[in-house]
Tab-separated table of C-alpha atoms in Angstrom:
chain	number	residue	atom	x	y	z
A	1	MET	CA	-7.380	-30.181	-12.961
A	2	PRO	CA	-4.363	-27.909	-13.615
A	3	ALA	CA	-6.780	-25.099	-14.511
A	4	ILE	CA	-8.692	-25.583	-11.253
A	5	THR	CA	-5.454	-25.659	-9.274
A	6	GLN	CA	-4.330	-22.450	-10.949
A	7	TRP	CA	-7.670	-20.791	-10.211
A	8	LEU	CA	-7.470	-21.800	-6.549
A	9	ALA	CA	-3.812	-20.793	-6.163
A	10	PRO	CA	-4.641	-17.340	-4.707
A	11	VAL	CA	-6.719	-19.129	-2.059
A	12	LEU	CA	-4.568	-22.189	-1.352
A	13	SER	CA	-1.212	-20.385	-1.655
A	14	PRO	CA	-2.171	-16.832	-0.728
A	15	THR	CA	0.018	-13.741	-0.820
A	16	PRO	CA	-0.706	-10.257	0.567
A	17	ARG	CA	-1.832	-9.264	-2.945
A	18	SER	CA	-4.224	-12.185	-3.428
A	19	LEU	CA	-5.637	-11.649	0.069
A	20	ARG	CA	-6.085	-7.988	-0.755
A	21	ARG	CA	-8.052	-8.841	-3.900
A	22	LEU	CA	-10.228	-11.338	-2.073
A	23	ALA	CA	-10.936	-8.765	0.634
A	24	LEU	CA	-11.906	-6.252	-2.063
A	25	ALA	CA	-14.276	-8.833	-3.544
A	26	ALA	CA	-15.842	-9.211	-0.094
A	27	VAL	CA	-16.257	-5.432	0.235
A	28	ILE	CA	-17.973	-5.275	-3.165
A	29	ALA	CA	-20.216	-8.270	-2.449
A	30	ASP	CA	-21.221	-6.893	0.958
A	31	THR	CA	-22.031	-3.526	-0.608
A	32	VAL	CA	-24.160	-5.117	-3.330
A	33	ILE	CA	-26.195	-7.151	-0.836
A	34	MET	CA	-26.817	-4.036	1.293
A	35	SER	CA	-27.923	-2.109	-1.787
A	36	THR	CA	-30.275	-4.839	-2.994
A	37	GLY	CA	-31.590	-5.246	0.547
A	38	ALA	CA	-32.511	-1.567	0.512
A	39	ALA	CA	-34.290	-2.098	-2.812
A	40	VAL	CA	-36.321	-4.892	-1.222
A	41	ARG	CA	-37.539	-2.629	1.552
A	42	LEU	CA	-38.124	0.477	-0.550
A	43	SER	CA	-40.147	-1.467	-3.136
A	44	ALA	CA	-42.355	-2.878	-0.344
A	45	SER	CA	-41.098	-6.364	-1.226
A	46	GLY	CA	-39.915	-7.344	2.250
A	47	LEU	CA	-42.765	-9.811	2.615
A	48	GLY	CA	-42.658	-10.947	-1.014
A	49	CYS	CA	-41.532	-14.215	0.545
A	50	PRO	CA	-43.642	-14.334	3.729
A	51	ASP	CA	-41.851	-17.362	5.185
A	52	TRP	CA	-38.279	-18.312	6.036
A	53	PRO	CA	-36.114	-20.117	5.018
A	54	GLN	CA	-38.654	-21.126	2.339
A	55	CYS	CA	-40.264	-18.408	0.263
A	56	SER	CA	-43.681	-19.526	1.477
A	57	ALA	CA	-45.204	-22.418	3.356
A	58	ALA	CA	-45.986	-24.093	0.023
A	59	ASP	CA	-42.954	-23.182	-2.101
A	60	ILE	CA	-39.196	-23.047	-1.643
A	61	VAL	CA	-38.761	-20.737	-4.638
A	62	ALA	CA	-40.618	-17.590	-5.625
A	63	SER	CA	-44.324	-17.907	-6.381
A	64	LYS	CA	-47.351	-15.630	-6.211
A	65	ASN	CA	-48.337	-15.002	-2.594
A	66	ALA	CA	-51.464	-13.442	-1.177
A	67	GLY	CA	-51.175	-9.675	-0.919
A	68	GLN	CA	-47.943	-9.569	-2.943
A	69	THR	CA	-47.296	-9.176	-6.640
A	70	LEU	CA	-45.080	-11.670	-8.424
A	71	LEU	CA	-42.566	-8.834	-8.929
A	72	ASN	CA	-42.406	-8.237	-5.156
A	73	THR	CA	-41.854	-11.936	-4.603
A	74	TRP	CA	-39.025	-12.150	-7.115
A	75	ILE	CA	-37.327	-9.024	-5.737
A	76	GLU	CA	-37.217	-10.571	-2.264
A	77	PHE	CA	-36.335	-14.049	-3.514
A	78	GLY	CA	-33.634	-12.634	-5.797
A	79	ASN	CA	-32.074	-10.852	-2.840
A	80	ARG	CA	-31.998	-14.144	-0.951
A	81	LEU	CA	-30.311	-15.844	-3.907
A	82	LEU	CA	-27.527	-13.252	-3.836
A	83	ASN	CA	-26.413	-14.807	-0.572
A	84	LEU	CA	-25.089	-17.796	-2.533
A	85	PRO	CA	-22.171	-15.954	-4.218
A	86	LEU	CA	-21.697	-14.060	-0.958
A	87	VAL	CA	-21.199	-17.365	0.871
A	88	VAL	CA	-18.641	-18.490	-1.725
A	89	ILE	CA	-16.635	-15.262	-1.493
A	90	ALA	CA	-16.765	-15.304	2.311
A	91	ALA	CA	-15.528	-18.897	2.399
A	92	LEU	CA	-12.666	-18.153	-0.014
A	93	VAL	CA	-11.585	-15.157	2.064
A	94	PHE	CA	-11.511	-17.227	5.243
A	95	ILE	CA	-9.671	-20.170	3.664
A	96	ALA	CA	-7.034	-17.858	2.188
A	97	ALA	CA	-6.479	-16.065	5.502
A	98	TRP	CA	-6.245	-19.409	7.313
A	99	ARG	CA	-3.692	-20.771	4.861
A	100	TYR	CA	-1.587	-17.613	4.765
A	101	ARG	CA	1.677	-18.422	6.535
A	102	PRO	CA	4.581	-16.279	5.313
A	103	GLU	CA	8.131	-17.543	5.442
A	104	ASP	CA	9.595	-17.777	8.922
A	105	PRO	CA	12.514	-15.291	9.048
A	106	ALA	CA	14.266	-17.523	11.590
A	107	GLU	CA	13.981	-20.551	9.288
A	108	PRO	CA	14.148	-19.501	5.625
A	109	GLY	CA	12.181	-21.821	3.381
A	110	HIS	CA	9.794	-22.836	6.165
A	111	PRO	CA	6.292	-21.397	6.697
A	112	GLY	CA	5.933	-19.131	9.695
A	113	ARG	CA	3.068	-18.809	12.105
A	114	ARG	CA	-0.496	-18.146	11.046
A	115	ARG	CA	-1.596	-14.496	11.322
A	116	ARG	CA	-4.425	-14.702	13.819
A	117	HIS	CA	-5.630	-11.124	13.387
A	118	LEU	CA	-6.146	-11.778	9.672
A	119	VAL	CA	-7.969	-15.015	10.392
A	120	TRP	CA	-10.303	-13.248	12.815
A	121	LEU	CA	-11.043	-10.455	10.341
A	122	ALA	CA	-11.665	-12.984	7.568
A	123	ALA	CA	-13.861	-15.107	9.846
A	124	THR	CA	-16.328	-12.221	10.144
A	125	GLN	CA	-17.338	-12.790	6.521
A	126	PRO	CA	-18.766	-16.350	6.742
A	127	ALA	CA	-19.893	-15.739	10.325
A	128	GLY	CA	-21.639	-12.581	9.176
A	129	VAL	CA	-23.477	-14.416	6.399
A	130	VAL	CA	-24.793	-16.954	8.919
A	131	ALA	CA	-25.776	-14.232	11.394
A	132	GLN	CA	-27.497	-12.191	8.698
A	133	ALA	CA	-29.464	-15.211	7.499
A	134	ALA	CA	-30.808	-15.652	11.027
A	135	ILE	CA	-31.536	-11.937	11.455
A	136	GLY	CA	-33.200	-11.872	8.034
A	137	GLY	CA	-35.444	-14.699	9.171
A	138	ILE	CA	-36.376	-12.695	12.269
A	139	VAL	CA	-37.164	-9.684	10.066
A	140	VAL	CA	-39.564	-11.766	7.964
A	141	LEU	CA	-41.165	-13.611	10.875
A	142	THR	CA	-41.734	-10.340	12.775
A	143	LYS	CA	-43.379	-8.855	9.660
A	144	LEU	CA	-40.641	-6.234	9.102
A	145	ASN	CA	-40.288	-5.018	12.672
A	146	PRO	CA	-38.283	-1.780	12.257
A	147	ALA	CA	-35.885	-2.609	15.092
A	148	ALA	CA	-35.049	-5.951	13.478
A	149	VAL	CA	-34.530	-4.251	10.107
A	150	SER	CA	-32.235	-1.675	11.737
A	151	VAL	CA	-30.159	-4.421	13.335
A	152	HIS	CA	-30.008	-6.171	9.951
A	153	PHE	CA	-28.500	-3.055	8.338
A	154	VAL	CA	-26.097	-2.223	11.179
A	155	VAL	CA	-24.723	-5.774	11.263
A	156	SER	CA	-24.165	-5.560	7.495
A	157	ALA	CA	-22.235	-2.324	8.018
A	158	SER	CA	-20.087	-4.085	10.636
A	159	ILE	CA	-19.291	-6.884	8.179
A	160	VAL	CA	-18.267	-4.285	5.591
A	161	ALA	CA	-16.003	-2.649	8.184
A	162	ALA	CA	-14.207	-5.938	8.826
A	163	ALA	CA	-13.711	-6.501	5.089
A	164	VAL	CA	-12.311	-2.975	4.652
A	165	ALA	CA	-9.961	-3.553	7.605
A	166	LEU	CA	-8.728	-6.805	6.078
A	167	HIS	CA	-8.184	-5.089	2.726
A	168	ALA	CA	-6.222	-2.273	4.397
A	169	ARG	CA	-3.922	-4.712	6.227
A	170	CYS	CA	-3.169	-6.625	3.052
A	171	GLU	CA	-2.790	-3.466	0.964
A	172	ALA	CA	-0.124	-2.087	3.324
A	173	ALA	CA	1.925	-5.287	3.093
A	174	ASP	CA	1.438	-5.537	-0.674
A	175	GLN	CA	2.617	-1.952	-1.184
A	176	ALA	CA	5.658	-2.629	1.020
A	177	GLY	CA	6.711	-5.397	-1.366
A	178	GLN	CA	6.962	-3.139	-4.418
A	179	ASP	CA	10.250	-2.016	-5.930
A	180	ALA	CA	12.299	0.648	-4.184
A	181	VAL	CA	9.908	1.844	-1.531
A	182	ALA	CA	10.565	4.211	1.316
A	183	PRO	CA	8.332	5.303	4.192
A	184	GLY	CA	6.442	8.520	3.715
A	185	PRO	CA	5.799	11.176	6.366
A	186	PRO	CA	3.616	10.063	9.282
A	187	VAL	CA	0.112	11.402	9.786
A	188	ARG	CA	-0.177	13.867	12.672
A	189	PRO	CA	-1.631	12.188	15.812
A	190	GLU	CA	-4.420	14.753	16.163
A	191	LEU	CA	-5.584	13.976	12.623
A	192	ARG	CA	-5.680	10.259	13.433
A	193	VAL	CA	-7.821	11.005	16.489
A	194	LEU	CA	-10.110	13.242	14.444
A	195	THR	CA	-10.498	10.506	11.837
A	196	ALA	CA	-11.433	8.009	14.557
A	197	VAL	CA	-14.128	10.448	15.711
A	198	LEU	CA	-15.259	10.790	12.087
A	199	ALA	CA	-15.638	7.010	11.798
A	200	ALA	CA	-17.621	6.844	15.046
A	201	VAL	CA	-19.960	9.661	13.981
A	202	THR	CA	-20.453	7.970	10.608
A	203	GLY	CA	-21.548	4.807	12.404
A	204	VAL	CA	-24.040	6.838	14.439
A	205	MET	CA	-25.351	8.470	11.266
A	206	LEU	CA	-25.896	5.075	9.637
A	207	ALA	CA	-27.894	3.923	12.655
A	208	ALA	CA	-29.894	7.168	12.654
A	209	GLY	CA	-30.641	6.661	8.973
A	210	THR	CA	-32.247	3.299	9.695
A	211	VAL	CA	-34.505	5.013	12.234
A	212	VAL	CA	-35.537	7.650	9.686
A	213	THR	CA	-36.424	4.986	7.119
A	214	GLY	CA	-38.157	2.874	9.759
A	215	THR	CA	-40.307	5.858	10.727
A	216	GLY	CA	-41.230	7.087	7.267
A	217	PRO	CA	-43.512	5.963	4.446
A	218	LEU	CA	-40.909	3.660	2.842
A	219	ALA	CA	-40.466	1.334	5.812
A	220	GLY	CA	-42.437	-1.302	3.894
A	221	ASN	CA	-46.017	-1.669	2.742
A	222	ALA	CA	-48.858	0.097	4.530
A	223	ALA	CA	-49.247	-2.759	7.030
A	224	ALA	CA	-45.563	-2.845	8.037
A	225	PRO	CA	-44.899	-1.628	11.598
A	226	ARG	CA	-42.977	1.614	12.052
A	227	TYR	CA	-41.133	3.450	14.790
A	228	LYS	CA	-43.623	5.602	16.665
A	229	LEU	CA	-41.456	8.696	16.349
A	230	PRO	CA	-42.026	12.104	14.720
A	231	LEU	CA	-40.633	11.812	11.199
A	232	GLU	CA	-39.651	15.480	11.018
A	233	GLY	CA	-37.751	15.228	14.307
A	234	VAL	CA	-35.719	12.123	13.448
A	235	THR	CA	-35.029	13.502	9.967
A	236	GLN	CA	-33.700	16.738	11.469
A	237	LEU	CA	-31.494	14.764	13.877
A	238	HIS	CA	-30.133	12.737	10.971
A	239	ALA	CA	-29.397	15.945	9.047
A	240	ASP	CA	-27.668	17.504	12.069
A	241	ILE	CA	-25.396	14.474	12.375
A	242	GLY	CA	-24.668	14.812	8.661
A	243	TRP	CA	-23.594	18.445	9.102
A	244	LEU	CA	-21.345	17.435	12.010
A	245	LEU	CA	-19.861	14.748	9.807
A	246	GLY	CA	-19.285	17.272	7.027
A	247	GLY	CA	-17.505	19.664	9.381
A	248	LEU	CA	-15.211	16.914	10.631
A	249	ALA	CA	-14.470	15.793	7.074
A	250	VAL	CA	-13.555	19.314	5.933
A	251	ALA	CA	-11.298	19.808	8.969
A	252	ILE	CA	-9.507	16.513	8.299
A	253	VAL	CA	-8.942	17.227	4.605
A	254	ILE	CA	-7.614	20.723	5.349
A	255	GLY	CA	-5.343	19.272	8.030
A	256	LEU	CA	-4.029	16.627	5.650
A	257	ARG	CA	-3.311	19.146	2.904
A	258	MET	CA	-1.558	21.553	5.286
A	259	SER	CA	0.641	18.893	6.898
A	260	PRO	CA	3.318	16.596	5.407
A	261	ALA	CA	0.841	13.725	5.157
A	262	PRO	CA	1.224	10.752	2.793
A	263	PRO	CA	-0.236	11.536	-0.659
A	264	ARG	CA	-2.423	8.421	-0.553
A	265	ALA	CA	-4.019	9.584	2.699
A	266	VAL	CA	-4.655	13.029	1.195
A	267	ARG	CA	-6.280	11.458	-1.880
A	268	ALA	CA	-8.415	9.198	0.312
A	269	GLY	CA	-9.516	12.237	2.315
A	270	VAL	CA	-10.517	14.182	-0.791
A	271	ILE	CA	-12.430	11.184	-2.166
A	272	MET	CA	-14.177	10.719	1.175
A	273	LEU	CA	-15.223	14.381	1.239
A	274	ALA	CA	-16.502	14.218	-2.353
A	275	VAL	CA	-18.580	11.114	-1.598
A	276	LEU	CA	-19.929	12.715	1.577
A	277	VAL	CA	-20.922	15.956	-0.175
A	278	SER	CA	-22.650	13.986	-2.944
A	279	GLN	CA	-24.504	11.996	-0.315
A	280	GLY	CA	-25.634	15.177	1.414
A	281	VAL	CA	-26.929	16.640	-1.848
A	282	VAL	CA	-28.897	13.464	-2.596
A	283	GLY	CA	-30.265	13.499	0.950
A	284	TYR	CA	-31.687	16.999	0.659
A	285	VAL	CA	-33.009	16.450	-2.872
A	286	GLN	CA	-34.860	13.268	-1.878
A	287	TYR	CA	-36.344	15.015	1.179
A	288	PHE	CA	-37.678	18.030	-0.726
A	289	ALA	CA	-38.859	15.750	-3.543
A	290	HIS	CA	-41.053	13.961	-0.953
A	291	LEU	CA	-38.998	10.750	-0.754
A	292	PRO	CA	-39.251	9.080	-4.173
A	293	ALA	CA	-38.205	5.456	-3.709
A	294	GLY	CA	-35.503	5.609	-6.393
A	295	LEU	CA	-33.716	8.556	-4.807
A	296	VAL	CA	-34.015	7.042	-1.340
A	297	TRP	CA	-32.378	3.879	-2.704
A	298	VAL	CA	-29.512	5.987	-4.094
A	299	HIS	CA	-29.200	7.645	-0.673
A	300	VAL	CA	-29.086	4.331	1.200
A	301	THR	CA	-26.520	2.928	-1.229
A	302	GLY	CA	-24.564	6.158	-0.912
A	303	SER	CA	-24.467	5.753	2.863
A	304	VAL	CA	-22.605	2.469	2.394
A	305	LEU	CA	-20.115	4.167	0.060
A	306	VAL	CA	-19.587	6.942	2.629
A	307	TRP	CA	-18.940	4.283	5.286
A	308	ILE	CA	-16.359	2.571	3.081
A	309	ALA	CA	-14.642	5.866	2.174
A	310	VAL	CA	-14.425	6.928	5.827
A	311	LEU	CA	-13.106	3.537	6.923
A	312	ARG	CA	-10.507	3.499	4.157
A	313	LEU	CA	-9.220	6.878	5.308
A	314	PHE	CA	-9.258	5.712	8.931
A	315	PHE	CA	-7.118	2.668	8.187
A	316	LEU	CA	-4.767	4.661	5.948
A	317	MET	CA	-4.172	7.020	8.872
A	318	GLY	CA	-2.985	4.142	11.043
A	319	ARG	CA	0.579	3.067	11.677
A	320	ARG	CA	0.692	0.563	8.819
A	321	ALA	CA	-0.772	2.830	6.183
A	322	ALA	CA	1.442	5.756	7.215
A	323	ALA	CA	4.375	4.103	5.459
A	324	VAL	CA	3.499	4.963	1.899
A	325	PRO	CA	5.636	3.695	-0.983
A	326	GLY	CA	7.653	6.132	-3.021
A	327	PRO	CA	10.680	5.879	-5.325
A	328	VAL	CA	14.165	5.754	-3.852
A	329	ALA	CA	17.094	5.646	-6.256
A	330	ALA	CA	19.334	3.100	-4.584
A	331	ALA	CA	16.862	1.189	-2.455
A	332	PRO	CA	16.889	-2.600	-2.802
A	333	ARG	CA	13.767	-4.598	-3.586
A	334	ARG	CA	11.826	-5.438	-0.454
A	335	GLN	CA	9.789	-8.550	0.129
A	336	PRO	CA	6.100	-8.266	1.102
A	337	GLU	CA	5.563	-7.725	4.806
A	338	PRO	CA	4.413	-10.822	6.708
A	339	LEU	CA	1.372	-8.995	8.149
A	340	ASP	CA	2.487	-9.759	11.669
A	341	ARG	CA	1.955	-6.398	13.256
């Protein structure tokens, strides 16, 4: 029992640091499920389990189904099983956020009020799992309708965004509790606006990417429905959005390096640009290589990493993340922020 209590301490008696780690676990879990979901589609395994919530009308677990190989069935069923650890992580994140009540400054030694914005951000994780289970069922029952698959991916990206936001809030408070910290220089307002535009364009690019996949040969098996759109046209649109995104990213990084911006924001900008350039290279290689499934999977997974990198920069550019810790000779030790702003 003491071991269990100790293991649950970060959840039952959370701190900004333990919340931050739980939020990071949620980001990682959400990314993994999006990546494996892409593998399901690109391997034509989306109907490996033709029923929902059972794998088939006759079996709850994976078994050979008509028109599907056993490998296809296990790829789809394995992806469904990954929802189990996802549910656990989502529940732990929500419980920790609900129980987080920092000391009331007006009454030392007494817990303060619950931080509702953290609770709402954390609630997106279990709520998202439930919503995605329902949407996944619709995807299967509509035989991989491309619009349903697109919604499935976009909702997953929204869940990732909430987890990144929660991590950023907790990271700012955790950093504020370190020894001898002092606020760094603020980010210029125009760079914050430009980063918000960057995040919005990235969201549009993710949605456009689902249309490209839903139009092309890797939308599922030969019988799977597809968007009735010209593949070359939607691919060109997706590429154009990517170039716009690249231009914005370069402008932001140059602006950060030329202004007295916090070092952590500059590093996040450089990392974001590196991830984005790598993603662009993979995108062009997979296109001219005639869309091999493995490279397309790398590209889809890379799109999630781009999304996370852009969102991390966006939240670092905000008011909370602008105060970046740095050494100050005579500064006293500060307590972690109560996450109330």
